[in-house]
């Protein structure tokens, strides 16, 4: 079956005109292409070869259909700089002559668009080897010069041959004109290059240079043409140059670096590439050189900076580590090795967890989940104070400063952490915390004793005195009315004293904590406080009924509620307050909210420190003693909300199913 050339769209009329005679006499389009005395290929818009004629297949030694044209035909890794694909795909026919870097031969190429039936457009290229023509043109120039000499010497003897040679001379003049124009264009390109260009002979003599070579070397063109390559590169010997020259003549392409000596004694670092070129019928080196002195200085500065950085990191008195986004350690400085007890070989490639970070800290917190959050969003944790673990099992406290390391696409690749040992400070804090807890226990114990003395002794004595006063005049009916009124006044005064003593006793030690429990005691306190203060208090509790809480936790929660309500009464100007006490694993949540005047939290904190106010500070310290946290949210005119979270380790049962509302 004969193939129709791609792009030819036969109409029905064509089919009707077609006859056996035409089919007999018209050649196959593929035969026409194969009969072409040159090279033909068709390539797709993405440079893939779609067709090669037999001559081209034989020329390159393989049927390269599907391979990139620039790779198979020109030996390049990327598209050719002379590629005219875009112009051809727009419908333009482009003619050009190029020197193929693959074989060093010259070719004339005609690129035309080839339209397919499905609407696609390919690039069809017809190639003719013009290397012989190029060499012939050079020979023509030589013969013309010889002929002109002969004409001048033998003008009379050649007069008769002048008419025969006129046409040949005119033709050669035209060729010479074309060559001069081409040479002028090449000279413009040659002189316009920003890189220095040198043409040197087999004996290393410099034959030609461009303007950029003057600027690079500091010599004039005339000076350079009287020099050799060895004069510019003092480290180069003639033997090395000849070996290098022969290597390039055999078709190699070389890119290297070398120093060029300037007349002022300075040396310029250059990067140069060499290829083979014909110059005045002589095989020469075509060298393109570029000044890389600034780049070399930048590279050296970078190396020096890296050395200083490494010295700084290795000699720092802090732990510096890096690990990837999966938690595997990639860097561990010397201080960290000594601090944690691992050698670099032992720790690199190991996971952070269970090497320097325990799964669970001493307080029972799950650090594995915290690590997952850090790896997922490192920007949310610029600094951390966490409990770490050494190789020998010792627990240490480290304050880490964290920074995400990103790549060129701004994707996080690693996490850099700088740690300072705070174990001593943490231990001191824990000691202070323990002593403070002991102090509060002693304080509560003393309060209990005072409360008991007030209730059992002072209150009882006052009650007995009140009864005695009330019955003192029972057997004396003749006592004056004024005396009885005074006795009644003294009795009522004693009653108020008894009430005050009992209130003070209950305030010092709420008796309900032991008998009624925390929730009921707070509820009764809120009711009593509401009656005395005159504003509404809404108290709600959930999940607390089956929770086992030690006395320290109970009394501190009670005191925080007590202190919050007193602050509300004294400073907030509120009419309503709401209290929530909720057990939600693994914390007890205490929230106190009022509709008072509010305040600026930061300004009030600074002011309270100067005035030594202990209300909110006392609550914060009590929360800290229970390993809890306290947050205050308030704005002027919008009331105040105090949120306290207290961790609880032991739970009786699923407390979240229990709920109580008072």
XYZ file of C-alpha atoms in Angstrom:
662
model
C 0.000 0.000 0.000
C 1.527 3.353 -1.049
C 1.876 6.079 1.540
C 0.452 9.569 0.974
C 2.769 12.382 2.118
C 1.673 13.777 5.479
C -0.153 17.063 4.987
C -1.674 16.218 1.560
C -5.493 16.283 1.749
C -7.016 14.582 -1.248
C -10.515 15.789 -2.199
C -13.249 13.725 -3.815
C -12.568 15.559 -7.073
C -8.982 14.381 -6.934
C -10.190 10.845 -6.429
C -12.412 11.098 -9.513
C -9.594 12.499 -11.654
C -7.201 9.779 -10.519
C -6.912 7.055 -13.157
C -4.891 3.918 -13.488
C -2.745 5.789 -15.991
C -1.903 8.457 -13.405
C -1.156 5.834 -10.822
C 1.039 4.175 -13.396
C 2.978 7.270 -14.346
C 3.087 9.255 -11.083
C 5.906 8.204 -8.723
C 5.304 7.313 -5.097
C 5.887 10.429 -2.852
C 8.051 8.316 -0.566
C 10.146 7.324 -3.596
C 10.599 10.999 -4.440
C 11.790 11.696 -0.896
C 14.110 8.691 -0.894
C 15.492 9.724 -4.304
C 16.461 13.175 -2.992
C 20.244 13.530 -3.069
C 20.422 14.804 0.481
C 19.186 14.242 4.008
C 15.519 14.637 5.023
C 13.837 14.386 8.392
C 10.476 15.331 9.893
C 10.189 16.286 13.564
C 7.276 17.021 15.891
C 6.824 20.295 17.841
C 8.496 18.582 20.836
C 11.617 17.776 18.752
C 10.790 14.031 18.376
C 11.895 12.544 14.993
C 8.881 11.301 13.004
C 10.652 10.380 9.735
C 14.202 9.968 8.373
C 15.051 9.137 4.762
C 17.407 6.260 4.032
C 20.368 8.539 3.408
C 19.962 10.179 6.826
C 19.580 6.795 8.554
C 22.774 5.637 6.853
C 24.442 8.962 7.748
C 23.799 8.746 11.502
C 23.991 4.954 11.656
C 20.570 4.259 13.174
C 16.832 4.736 12.652
C 16.272 7.349 15.362
C 12.501 7.781 15.033
C 11.084 8.886 18.411
C 14.411 10.324 19.622
C 15.109 14.085 19.938
C 16.416 15.578 16.692
C 19.000 17.716 18.492
C 20.482 14.630 20.183
C 20.586 12.204 17.234
C 21.510 14.670 14.452
C 23.651 17.218 16.267
C 24.883 15.387 19.371
C 23.409 17.938 21.793
C 21.669 17.443 25.132
C 19.245 20.339 24.614
C 17.589 22.149 21.701
C 19.988 23.696 19.180
C 20.619 27.459 19.488
C 19.886 27.815 15.758
C 16.544 25.987 16.029
C 13.824 27.622 13.861
C 10.957 25.386 15.023
C 8.807 28.273 16.285
C 9.068 30.126 12.947
C 8.287 26.973 10.975
C 5.268 26.102 13.127
C 3.932 29.596 12.316
C 4.016 28.682 8.609
C 7.390 30.166 7.612
C 9.935 28.392 5.390
C 13.409 29.036 6.790
C 16.763 28.496 5.096
C 20.036 28.455 6.976
C 23.554 27.107 6.893
C 25.072 25.603 10.000
C 28.164 23.796 11.133
C 27.189 20.503 12.796
C 29.097 20.136 16.096
C 28.665 16.391 15.778
C 30.824 15.914 12.649
C 32.222 19.438 12.096
C 30.746 19.637 8.570
C 28.733 22.442 7.033
C 25.146 21.889 5.907
C 22.490 23.937 4.136
C 19.065 23.345 5.679
C 15.587 24.247 4.410
C 12.889 24.001 7.104
C 9.240 23.952 5.945
C 5.943 23.419 7.787
C 4.257 20.079 7.110
C 0.507 20.075 7.825
C -1.068 16.756 8.851
C -4.641 15.727 8.139
C -5.441 15.802 11.874
C -4.398 19.476 12.139
C -0.932 18.861 13.546
C 2.045 20.725 12.131
C 5.511 19.183 11.870
C 8.872 20.545 10.820
C 10.228 19.085 7.570
C 13.940 19.703 7.014
C 15.908 19.092 3.793
C 19.669 19.030 4.330
C 22.533 19.214 1.835
C 26.187 18.800 2.788
C 27.962 21.992 1.610
C 31.308 21.322 3.272
C 32.975 20.688 -0.089
C 31.460 23.902 -1.417
C 32.783 25.832 1.526
C 36.251 24.409 1.012
C 35.913 25.074 -2.709
C 35.060 28.684 -2.019
C 38.231 28.988 -0.024
C 40.178 27.441 -2.894
C 38.486 29.849 -5.297
C 39.767 32.746 -3.261
C 43.287 31.324 -3.395
C 43.082 30.777 -7.157
C 41.697 34.275 -7.632
C 44.641 35.775 -5.785
C 47.055 33.702 -7.856
C 45.252 34.686 -11.011
C 45.438 38.376 -10.224
C 49.201 38.050 -9.721
C 49.533 36.298 -13.061
C 47.388 38.925 -14.720
C 49.607 41.706 -13.421
C 52.796 39.903 -14.530
C 51.531 38.570 -17.815
C 49.006 41.191 -18.842
C 49.968 41.134 -22.515
C 50.138 37.347 -22.798
C 46.769 36.926 -21.162
C 44.910 39.620 -23.122
C 43.593 37.065 -25.583
C 42.342 34.901 -22.705
C 40.637 37.848 -21.018
C 37.345 37.407 -22.824
C 37.193 33.719 -21.915
C 37.991 34.412 -18.314
C 35.670 37.408 -17.879
C 32.662 35.358 -17.003
C 34.695 33.231 -14.617
C 36.180 36.333 -12.984
C 32.793 37.952 -12.593
C 31.480 34.801 -11.035
C 34.418 34.652 -8.703
C 33.948 38.326 -7.834
C 30.393 37.556 -6.840
C 31.593 34.682 -4.717
C 34.212 36.933 -3.177
C 31.565 39.520 -2.386
C 29.461 36.895 -0.693
C 32.463 35.688 1.248
C 33.354 39.240 2.298
C 29.823 39.873 3.462
C 29.841 36.626 5.381
C 33.240 37.425 6.822
C 31.977 40.864 7.841
C 29.019 39.312 9.587
C 31.260 36.828 11.353
C 33.647 39.623 12.304
C 30.754 41.585 13.849
C 29.793 38.517 15.847
C 33.438 37.888 16.670
C 34.083 41.432 17.887
C 30.693 41.810 19.556
C 31.129 38.820 21.852
C 31.275 39.743 25.539
C 33.625 36.784 26.089
C 37.245 36.919 25.011
C 38.024 34.894 21.862
C 41.507 33.651 20.922
C 42.559 31.790 17.770
C 45.872 30.001 18.233
C 47.984 27.846 15.940
C 49.565 24.462 16.471
C 52.690 26.229 17.724
C 50.609 28.194 20.303
C 50.972 31.475 18.376
C 48.033 33.842 18.822
C 46.658 34.545 15.326
C 43.584 36.625 16.104
C 41.657 38.027 19.087
C 38.530 40.116 19.633
C 38.004 43.326 21.599
C 36.981 41.448 24.749
C 40.385 39.721 24.745
C 42.077 43.115 25.098
C 39.929 43.948 28.107
C 40.491 40.541 29.701
C 44.278 40.367 29.253
C 45.239 44.051 29.438
C 47.208 43.752 26.162
C 46.380 45.367 22.821
C 45.502 43.246 19.790
C 48.862 43.948 18.185
C 50.664 42.913 21.356
C 48.618 39.731 21.639
C 49.304 38.756 18.010
C 53.012 38.849 18.802
C 52.538 36.541 21.790
C 51.817 32.857 22.360
C 49.311 31.111 24.609
C 52.225 30.215 26.876
C 52.867 33.936 27.487
C 49.365 34.308 28.916
C 49.360 31.081 30.933
C 52.718 30.781 32.679
C 51.924 27.307 34.013
C 51.404 25.900 30.505
C 54.260 24.073 28.773
C 54.609 23.595 25.026
C 54.345 19.821 25.434
C 51.082 20.138 27.342
C 49.751 22.595 24.771
C 50.567 20.253 21.860
C 48.892 17.301 23.594
C 45.845 19.445 24.272
C 45.870 20.743 20.680
C 45.930 17.207 19.228
C 43.082 16.164 21.498
C 40.913 19.037 20.229
C 41.904 18.339 16.606
C 40.604 14.789 17.065
C 37.131 16.174 17.744
C 37.100 16.631 21.510
C 35.443 19.598 23.180
C 37.058 20.898 26.339
C 35.992 23.266 29.121
C 38.556 24.120 31.789
C 39.775 26.868 34.085
C 43.119 28.662 33.984
C 44.842 31.836 35.132
C 45.831 34.570 32.645
C 48.811 36.797 33.449
C 48.226 40.511 32.861
C 50.976 43.077 32.155
C 50.387 44.686 35.576
C 51.420 41.424 37.245
C 47.928 40.431 38.313
C 46.373 37.093 37.416
C 42.819 36.735 36.126
C 40.903 33.515 36.747
C 39.143 32.398 33.568
C 36.867 29.638 32.405
C 37.566 28.659 28.802
C 36.221 26.278 26.190
C 38.088 25.134 23.082
C 36.974 23.805 19.697
C 38.627 23.172 16.345
C 38.496 25.867 13.651
C 40.044 26.447 10.216
C 41.896 29.762 10.036
C 43.845 30.721 6.912
C 43.698 27.072 5.782
C 45.253 25.985 9.036
C 43.664 23.895 11.770
C 43.631 26.086 14.839
C 42.189 26.307 18.334
C 39.143 28.501 18.832
C 39.144 29.434 22.538
C 36.377 31.353 24.313
C 37.433 32.668 27.743
C 35.368 34.311 30.481
C 36.568 36.180 33.573
C 35.494 34.234 36.687
C 37.602 36.136 39.218
C 34.570 37.534 41.033
C 32.956 34.110 41.058
C 36.120 32.577 42.486
C 36.216 35.227 45.213
C 32.553 34.605 45.999
C 33.182 30.855 46.158
C 36.164 31.389 48.457
C 34.136 33.740 50.650
C 31.406 31.117 50.809
C 33.927 28.436 51.778
C 35.375 30.713 54.462
C 31.870 31.438 55.722
C 31.098 27.725 55.850
C 34.307 27.097 57.814
C 33.452 29.873 60.284
C 29.900 28.580 60.569
C 31.114 25.057 61.268
C 33.653 26.313 63.814
C 30.927 28.365 65.492
C 28.515 25.440 65.549
C 31.066 22.894 66.710
C 32.511 25.160 69.419
C 29.196 26.527 70.684
C 28.294 25.915 74.329
C 24.792 24.944 73.289
C 23.282 21.856 71.727
C 22.676 22.350 67.995
C 20.827 19.626 66.117
C 19.053 19.236 62.790
C 16.537 16.619 61.793
C 14.336 16.063 58.756
C 10.562 16.348 58.566
C 10.233 12.709 59.632
C 12.237 13.257 62.821
C 15.514 11.587 61.774
C 18.646 13.373 63.006
C 20.956 14.778 60.290
C 23.312 16.925 62.401
C 24.489 16.740 66.025
C 27.193 19.181 67.140
C 29.992 18.271 69.531
C 28.380 19.939 72.561
C 25.170 17.972 71.965
C 27.206 14.755 71.717
C 28.832 15.427 75.088
C 25.577 16.612 76.681
C 23.398 13.680 75.585
C 26.174 11.049 75.652
C 26.041 9.938 72.000
C 28.803 9.924 69.409
C 28.085 11.391 65.997
C 28.204 7.932 64.422
C 25.726 6.569 66.957
C 23.130 9.355 66.686
C 23.076 10.404 63.013
C 20.214 8.756 61.158
C 18.422 7.849 64.397
C 14.956 9.130 65.246
C 14.610 11.894 67.831
C 12.008 9.923 69.771
C 13.410 7.560 72.398
C 16.965 8.802 71.790
C 16.976 12.362 73.117
C 13.204 12.766 73.533
C 11.208 10.362 75.745
C 7.773 9.184 74.604
C 6.282 10.301 77.922
C 7.742 12.917 80.267
C 7.942 12.679 84.052
C 4.559 14.398 84.408
C 2.891 11.759 82.225
C 2.490 13.990 79.154
C 2.623 12.297 75.741
C 5.599 13.913 73.972
C 5.181 11.815 70.821
C 2.045 13.764 69.888
C 3.802 17.036 70.633
C 6.643 15.994 68.301
C 4.151 15.240 65.520
C 2.699 18.742 65.877
C 6.186 20.273 65.792
C 7.166 18.369 62.634
C 3.899 19.258 60.924
C 3.895 22.982 61.778
C 7.382 24.035 62.968
C 6.544 27.718 62.530
C 3.988 27.480 65.340
C 6.690 26.567 67.876
C 9.552 29.129 67.729
C 10.685 28.048 71.203
C 10.034 25.116 73.520
C 10.999 24.065 77.031
C 10.711 20.293 77.235
C 12.043 17.363 79.164
C 14.720 15.414 77.278
C 16.567 12.217 78.047
C 20.273 11.366 77.871
C 21.773 8.085 76.766
C 22.254 7.002 80.395
C 18.551 7.582 81.112
C 19.021 10.863 82.976
C 16.155 13.309 82.468
C 17.194 16.874 81.606
C 15.295 20.067 80.829
C 16.284 21.985 77.682
C 14.975 25.249 76.241
C 14.979 24.920 72.428
C 14.905 27.710 69.866
C 13.545 26.324 66.604
C 13.803 27.407 62.970
C 12.500 25.687 59.862
C 15.025 25.106 57.044
C 13.436 25.481 53.587
C 14.527 24.746 50.013
C 14.251 26.926 46.890
C 10.521 26.176 46.648
C 9.978 27.301 50.276
C 9.211 23.735 51.337
C 10.403 22.738 54.810
C 13.206 20.170 54.529
C 14.710 20.201 58.015
C 14.285 21.665 61.475
C 17.210 23.449 63.166
C 17.077 23.475 66.974
C 19.432 25.247 69.384
C 19.106 24.070 72.978
C 20.230 25.494 76.333
C 20.413 23.256 79.401
C 17.926 24.528 81.995
C 17.966 21.458 84.234
C 19.395 23.310 87.250
C 16.913 26.146 86.903
C 14.060 23.685 86.413
C 15.116 21.719 89.472
C 15.281 24.960 91.467
C 11.818 25.864 90.224
C 10.530 22.446 91.207
C 12.148 22.887 94.631
C 10.523 26.306 95.025
C 7.256 24.835 93.851
C 7.531 21.996 96.360
C 8.377 24.402 99.172
C 5.484 26.642 98.180
C 3.168 23.645 98.249
C 4.470 22.778 101.688
C 3.984 26.387 102.767
C 0.398 26.378 101.531
C -0.236 23.069 103.302
C 1.155 24.535 106.529
C -0.888 27.677 105.959
C -4.061 25.654 105.411
C -3.244 23.570 108.469
C -2.834 26.722 110.576
C -6.039 28.094 109.121
C -7.759 24.873 110.107
C -6.448 25.150 113.671
C -7.457 28.802 113.929
C -10.836 27.973 112.398
C -11.355 25.163 114.882
C -10.311 27.403 117.821
C -12.624 30.159 116.662
C -15.505 27.743 116.189
C -15.004 25.506 119.215
C -13.727 28.056 121.732
C -14.314 31.696 120.860
C -17.678 31.151 119.175
C -18.837 28.838 121.952
C -17.728 31.283 124.661
C -19.483 34.124 122.897
C -22.622 31.986 122.579
C -22.502 31.180 126.295
C -22.006 34.862 127.095
C -24.970 35.739 124.894
C -27.179 33.183 126.661
C -25.984 34.489 130.040
C -26.877 38.054 129.088
C -30.258 36.974 127.789
C -31.080 35.195 131.112
C -29.309 37.594 133.471
C -32.394 39.693 134.232
C -34.992 36.906 134.179
C -35.349 36.935 138.029
C -35.359 40.723 138.311
C -38.689 42.093 137.075
C -38.077 45.545 138.514
C -35.188 46.391 136.185
C -35.705 49.597 134.319
C -36.702 49.538 130.665
C -33.607 51.452 129.618
C -31.425 48.823 131.251
C -33.265 46.028 129.441
C -32.852 47.872 126.088
C -29.139 48.203 126.745
C -28.958 44.491 127.549
C -30.805 43.674 124.299
C -28.345 45.877 122.385
C -25.391 44.070 123.949
C -27.023 40.721 123.151
C -27.473 41.646 119.461
C -23.876 42.872 119.358
C -22.738 39.519 120.716
C -24.845 37.756 118.075
C -23.142 39.758 115.321
C -19.765 38.921 116.818
C -20.711 35.245 116.911
C -21.760 35.398 113.229
C -18.536 37.196 112.271
C -16.426 34.653 114.155
C -18.253 31.766 112.470
C -17.943 33.425 109.029
C -14.239 33.929 109.646
C -13.960 30.322 110.786
C -15.723 29.038 107.661
C -13.605 31.309 105.465
C -10.391 30.038 107.017
C -11.438 26.417 106.594
C -14.577 25.558 104.618
C -16.046 22.679 106.638
C -17.970 21.348 103.660
C -14.862 20.141 101.801
C -14.509 17.129 104.076
C -18.224 16.333 104.469
C -19.868 17.628 101.252
C -17.079 17.564 98.671
C -15.675 20.246 96.369
C -18.649 20.821 94.057
C -21.262 21.172 96.821
C -18.961 23.381 98.910
C -18.353 25.765 95.997
C -22.098 25.829 95.263
C -22.938 26.766 98.869
C -20.187 29.387 98.880
C -21.574 30.907 95.653
C -25.087 31.055 97.139
C -23.847 32.702 100.315
C -21.608 35.109 98.379
C -24.493 36.017 96.071
C -26.704 36.843 99.041
C -24.076 39.109 100.579
C -22.842 40.782 97.330
C -26.201 41.258 95.662
C -25.283 39.994 92.194
C -26.265 36.772 90.467
C -23.844 33.816 90.384
C -24.544 30.878 88.060
C -22.487 27.793 89.023
C -22.340 24.656 86.826
C -20.321 21.466 87.309
C -19.913 18.419 85.072
C -18.033 15.138 85.416
C -16.762 15.854 88.943
C -18.885 13.505 91.062
C -16.755 10.362 90.573
C -13.395 12.060 90.304
C -10.838 11.300 93.006
C -9.060 14.539 93.931
C -6.456 15.058 96.634
C -6.954 17.708 99.307
C -4.297 20.046 97.844
C -6.162 20.207 94.544
C -9.542 20.708 96.224
C -8.455 23.512 98.541
C -6.563 25.333 95.765
C -9.533 25.174 93.372
C -11.783 26.440 96.174
C -9.364 29.293 96.979
C -9.149 30.284 93.277
C -12.950 30.501 93.048
C -12.985 32.443 96.316
C -10.310 34.888 95.104
C -11.962 35.356 91.697
C -15.333 36.261 93.221
C -13.709 38.677 95.660
C -11.888 40.415 92.778
C -15.139 40.575 90.834
C -16.946 42.147 93.778
C -14.142 44.603 94.526
C -12.978 45.729 91.055
C -15.273 44.550 88.246
C -18.525 46.371 89.014
C -20.353 43.279 87.713
C -24.013 42.300 88.139
C -23.606 38.698 87.024
C -20.960 35.990 87.213
C -20.853 32.454 85.823
C -18.623 29.598 87.000
C -18.047 26.301 85.166
C -16.162 23.407 86.798
C -15.746 20.553 84.297
C -13.706 17.343 84.342
C -12.551 16.629 80.770
C -9.772 14.066 80.452
C -6.980 14.700 81.166
C -7.749 18.071 82.794
C -10.076 19.827 85.199
C -11.335 23.003 83.558
C -12.342 25.972 85.724
C -13.851 28.960 83.965
C -15.047 32.169 85.681
C -16.758 34.878 83.642
C -18.329 38.206 84.655
C -20.079 41.077 82.867
C -18.031 43.762 84.572
C -16.120 46.753 83.226
C -13.146 44.672 82.022
C -9.545 45.867 81.745
C -6.379 45.815 79.623
C -4.678 42.562 80.630
C -1.076 43.608 79.918
C -1.379 47.011 81.573
C -3.112 45.537 84.613
C -0.396 42.859 84.989
C 2.356 45.496 85.032
C 0.351 47.724 87.360
C -0.377 44.882 89.776
C 3.336 44.040 89.956
C 4.169 47.633 90.861
C 1.308 47.827 93.381
C 2.101 44.293 94.632
C -1.497 43.153 94.235
C -1.796 39.455 94.964
C -5.313 38.620 93.682
C -4.754 37.356 90.128
C -1.102 36.601 90.872
C -2.143 34.370 93.768
C -4.552 32.503 91.495
C -1.820 32.061 88.855
C 0.608 30.707 91.467
C -1.976 28.258 92.814
C -2.656 27.017 89.264
C 1.095 26.605 88.721
C 1.442 24.599 91.924
C -1.061 22.138 90.456
C 0.933 22.002 87.160
C -1.897 23.952 85.590
C -2.208 27.064 83.461
C -4.307 30.211 83.756
C -5.386 32.518 80.935
C -7.141 35.866 81.315
C -9.266 37.374 78.552
C -10.583 40.873 79.120
C -11.217 44.129 77.309
C -12.509 47.413 78.699
C -16.310 47.335 78.675
C -16.543 43.635 77.736
C -16.133 41.831 81.031
C -13.492 39.316 82.073
C -13.034 35.565 81.560
C -10.521 33.521 83.578
C -9.757 30.013 82.232
C -7.772 27.532 84.336
C -6.650 24.038 83.267
C -5.395 21.589 85.897
C -4.022 18.175 84.796
C -5.294 15.104 86.618
C -3.463 11.783 86.313
C -5.886 9.298 87.918
C -9.506 8.929 86.880
C -12.065 6.758 88.672
C -14.124 6.001 85.538
C -15.500 7.696 82.459
C -16.235 10.997 84.137
C -17.369 12.643 80.926
C -20.599 10.639 81.153
C -21.389 12.146 84.563
C -23.010 15.566 84.847
C -24.303 17.667 87.725
C -25.921 21.088 87.610
C -26.479 23.285 90.667
